[in-house]
C-alpha positions as semicolon CSV with decimal commas, in nm:
position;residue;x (nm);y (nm);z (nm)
1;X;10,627;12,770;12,094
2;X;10,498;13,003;11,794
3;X;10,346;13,288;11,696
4;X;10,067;13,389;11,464
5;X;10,045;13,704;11,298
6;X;9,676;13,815;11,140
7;X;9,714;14,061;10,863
8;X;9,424;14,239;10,691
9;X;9,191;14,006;10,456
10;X;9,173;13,714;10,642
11;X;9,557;13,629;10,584
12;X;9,795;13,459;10,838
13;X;10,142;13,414;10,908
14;X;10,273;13,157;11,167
15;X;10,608;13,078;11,298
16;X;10,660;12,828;11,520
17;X;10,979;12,640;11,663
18;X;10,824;12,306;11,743
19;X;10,907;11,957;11,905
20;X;11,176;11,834;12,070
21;X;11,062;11,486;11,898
22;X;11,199;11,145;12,069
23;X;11,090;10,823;11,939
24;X;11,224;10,435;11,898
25;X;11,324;10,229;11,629
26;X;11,406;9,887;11,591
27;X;11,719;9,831;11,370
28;X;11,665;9,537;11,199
29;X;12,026;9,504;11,055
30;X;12,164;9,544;11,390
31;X;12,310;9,211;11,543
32;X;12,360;9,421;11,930
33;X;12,067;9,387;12,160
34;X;12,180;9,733;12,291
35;X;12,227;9,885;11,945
36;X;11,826;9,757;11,847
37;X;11,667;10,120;11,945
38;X;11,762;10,430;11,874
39;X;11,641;10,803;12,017
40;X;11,632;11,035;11,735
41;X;11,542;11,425;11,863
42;X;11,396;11,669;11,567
43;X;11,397;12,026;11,664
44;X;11,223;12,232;11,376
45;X;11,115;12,551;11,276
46;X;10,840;12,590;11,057
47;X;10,614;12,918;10,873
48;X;10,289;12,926;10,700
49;X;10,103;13,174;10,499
50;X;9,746;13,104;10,456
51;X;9,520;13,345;10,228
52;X;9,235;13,101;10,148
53;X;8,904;13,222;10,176
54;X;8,780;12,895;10,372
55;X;8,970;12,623;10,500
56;X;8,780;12,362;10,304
57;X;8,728;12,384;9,966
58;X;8,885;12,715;9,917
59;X;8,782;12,917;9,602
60;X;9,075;13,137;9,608
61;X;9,421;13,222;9,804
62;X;9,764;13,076;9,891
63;X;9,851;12,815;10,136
64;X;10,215;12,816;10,222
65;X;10,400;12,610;10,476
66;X;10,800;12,574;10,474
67;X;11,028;12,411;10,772
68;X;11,391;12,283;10,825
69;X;11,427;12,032;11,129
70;X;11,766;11,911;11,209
71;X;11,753;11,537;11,347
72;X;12,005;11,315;11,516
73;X;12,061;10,996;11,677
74;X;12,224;11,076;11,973
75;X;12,196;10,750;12,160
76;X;12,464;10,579;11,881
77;X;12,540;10,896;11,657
78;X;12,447;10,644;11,384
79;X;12,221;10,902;11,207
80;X;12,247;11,296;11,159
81;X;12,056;11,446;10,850
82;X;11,848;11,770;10,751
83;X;11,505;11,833;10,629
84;X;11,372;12,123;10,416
85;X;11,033;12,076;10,318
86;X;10,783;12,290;10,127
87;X;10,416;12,290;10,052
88;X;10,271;12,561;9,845
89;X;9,893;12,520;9,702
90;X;9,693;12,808;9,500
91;X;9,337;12,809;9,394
92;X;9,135;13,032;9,167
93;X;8,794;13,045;9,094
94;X;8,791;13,100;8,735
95;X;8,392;13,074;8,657
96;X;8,105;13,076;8,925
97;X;8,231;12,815;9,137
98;X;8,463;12,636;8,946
99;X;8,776;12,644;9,042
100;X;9,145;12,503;8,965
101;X;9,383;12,409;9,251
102;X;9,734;12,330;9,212
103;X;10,026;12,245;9,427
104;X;10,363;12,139;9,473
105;X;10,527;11,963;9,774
106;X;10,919;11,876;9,828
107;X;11,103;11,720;10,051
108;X;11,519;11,769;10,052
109;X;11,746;11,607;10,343
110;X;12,090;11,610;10,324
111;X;12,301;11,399;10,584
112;X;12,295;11,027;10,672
113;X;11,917;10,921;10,652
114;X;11,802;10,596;10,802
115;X;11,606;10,374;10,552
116;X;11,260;10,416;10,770
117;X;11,252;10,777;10,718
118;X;11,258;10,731;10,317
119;X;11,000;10,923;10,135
120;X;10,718;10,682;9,985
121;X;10,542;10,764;9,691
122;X;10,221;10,649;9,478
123;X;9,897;10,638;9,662
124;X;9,556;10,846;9,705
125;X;9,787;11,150;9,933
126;X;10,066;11,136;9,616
127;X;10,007;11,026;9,323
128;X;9,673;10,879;9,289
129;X;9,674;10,550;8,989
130;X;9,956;10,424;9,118
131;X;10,023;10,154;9,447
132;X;10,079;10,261;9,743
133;X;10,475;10,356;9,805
134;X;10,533;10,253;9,482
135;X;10,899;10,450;9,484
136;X;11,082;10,548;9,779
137;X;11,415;10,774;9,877
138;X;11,506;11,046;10,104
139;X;11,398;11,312;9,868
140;X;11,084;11,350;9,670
141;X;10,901;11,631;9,451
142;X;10,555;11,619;9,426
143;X;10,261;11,828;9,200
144;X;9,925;11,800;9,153
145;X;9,632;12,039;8,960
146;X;9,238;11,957;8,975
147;X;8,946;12,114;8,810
148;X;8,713;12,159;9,076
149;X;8,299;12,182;9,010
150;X;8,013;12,163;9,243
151;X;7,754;11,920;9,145
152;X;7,556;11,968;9,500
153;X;7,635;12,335;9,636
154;X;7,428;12,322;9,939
155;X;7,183;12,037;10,137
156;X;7,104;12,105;10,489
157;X;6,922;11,864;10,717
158;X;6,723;12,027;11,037
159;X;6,793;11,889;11,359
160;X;6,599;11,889;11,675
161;X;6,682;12,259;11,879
162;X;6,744;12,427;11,596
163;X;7,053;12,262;11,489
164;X;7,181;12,146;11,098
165;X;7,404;11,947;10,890
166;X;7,554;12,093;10,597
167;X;7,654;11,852;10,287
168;X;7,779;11,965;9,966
169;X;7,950;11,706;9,689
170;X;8,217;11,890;9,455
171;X;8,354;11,703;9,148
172;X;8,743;11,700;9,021
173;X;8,943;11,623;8,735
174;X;9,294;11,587;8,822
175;X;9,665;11,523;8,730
176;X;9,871;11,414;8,935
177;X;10,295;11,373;8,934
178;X;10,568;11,296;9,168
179;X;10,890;11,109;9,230
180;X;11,149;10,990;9,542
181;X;11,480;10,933;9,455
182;X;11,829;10,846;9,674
183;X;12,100;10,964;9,424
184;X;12,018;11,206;9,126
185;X;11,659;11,295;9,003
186;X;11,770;11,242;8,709
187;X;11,844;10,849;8,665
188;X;11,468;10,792;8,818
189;X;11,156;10,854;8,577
190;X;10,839;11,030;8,753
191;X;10,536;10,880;8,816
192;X;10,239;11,015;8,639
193;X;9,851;10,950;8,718
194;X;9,525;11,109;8,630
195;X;9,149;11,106;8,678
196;X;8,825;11,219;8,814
197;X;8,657;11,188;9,157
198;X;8,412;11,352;9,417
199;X;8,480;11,544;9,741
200;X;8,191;11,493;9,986
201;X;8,159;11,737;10,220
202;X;8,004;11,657;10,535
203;X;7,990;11,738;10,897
204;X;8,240;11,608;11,155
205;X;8,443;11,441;10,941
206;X;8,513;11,788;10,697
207;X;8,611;11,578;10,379
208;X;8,563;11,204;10,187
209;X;8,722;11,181;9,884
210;X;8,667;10,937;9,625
211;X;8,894;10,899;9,348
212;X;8,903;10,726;9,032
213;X;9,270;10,655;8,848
């Protein structure tokens, strides 16, 4: 259940209290045919705060979105942690249309964490250069800026009844940094990666991204 509050200028606050979440696992290190799966529940609260101007490709305004979920194994009581995460992104159109996004995601759990719900990161939705999962543990920081410009603003295709297709292709430079680490943040060293890339814009499927790193 939630609620959503709409504030003047296009702004919105939600709340929600979400998902009583059940699911399997196999426990590979388990040598008990009854101790192989185990029922974890996740009951959560979450808030956002969203002041973009558009959902996709914003040119200016916040997107905020914070929760704590509380999970536990209660099947074998083997595993009983915390999560805090945040996402916060900001963009600003600083010329015409071009525009610089940043953000910053974290993830913080504090308990006993089983090893399939590590964090995993290096890849195109961390940090793009690097492989895929490239460093894991149960907590993880995460930033990112791009320089946004559009190379085509606007192409629309006519459709039979009166109906179009919008495209538009946006270029990026970015810079991307993150790391995961287990014991202190400290004794790991952050992955860095940067580059350029295109957004294309297109109907039913909202956003391709191509990346170069």
């Amino acid at each position: 259940l939630g609620l959503r509050l709409f504030v003047p200028y296009r702004d919105e606050i939600r709340i929600d209290y979400a998902s009583f979440e059940e699911f399997e696992r196999r426990s590979l290190d388990s040598p008990s045919v009854d101790d192989q799966y185990t029922a974890v529940a996740t009951p959560s609260l979450r808030v956002a705060y969203d002041s973009r101007d558009l959902h996709i490709c914003p040119g200016s305004g916040s997107l905020l979105r914070t929760s704590v979920g509380h999970s536990r194994d209660w099947r074998t009581g083997r595993y009983n942690f915390t999560t805090y995460s945040l996402d916060l992104r900001h963009f600003r159109t600083i010329w015409e249309e071009h525009t610089v996004a940043a953000g910053v995601f974290t993830i913080v759990r504090r308990g006993i964490v089983p090893g399939y719900r590590k964090v995993r990161i290096g890849g195109g939705n961390t940090v793009r250069g690097w492989p895929e999962a490239h460093s894991s543990g149960i907590h993880s920081l995460v930033s990112t800026i791009e320089y946004r410009t559009p190379v085509l603003a606007e192409w629309r295709y006519n459709l039979p009844r009166r109906q179009q297709l919008d495209f538009s292709v946006v270029s990026h430079l970015f810079i991307d940094a993150g790391m995961a680490w287990s014991g202190s943040p400290f004794e790991e060293r952050p992955l860095v990666g940067f580059g350029l890339g295109l957004r294309l814009f297109v109907p039913y499927r909202d956003e391709i991204r191509i990346d170069y790193a």
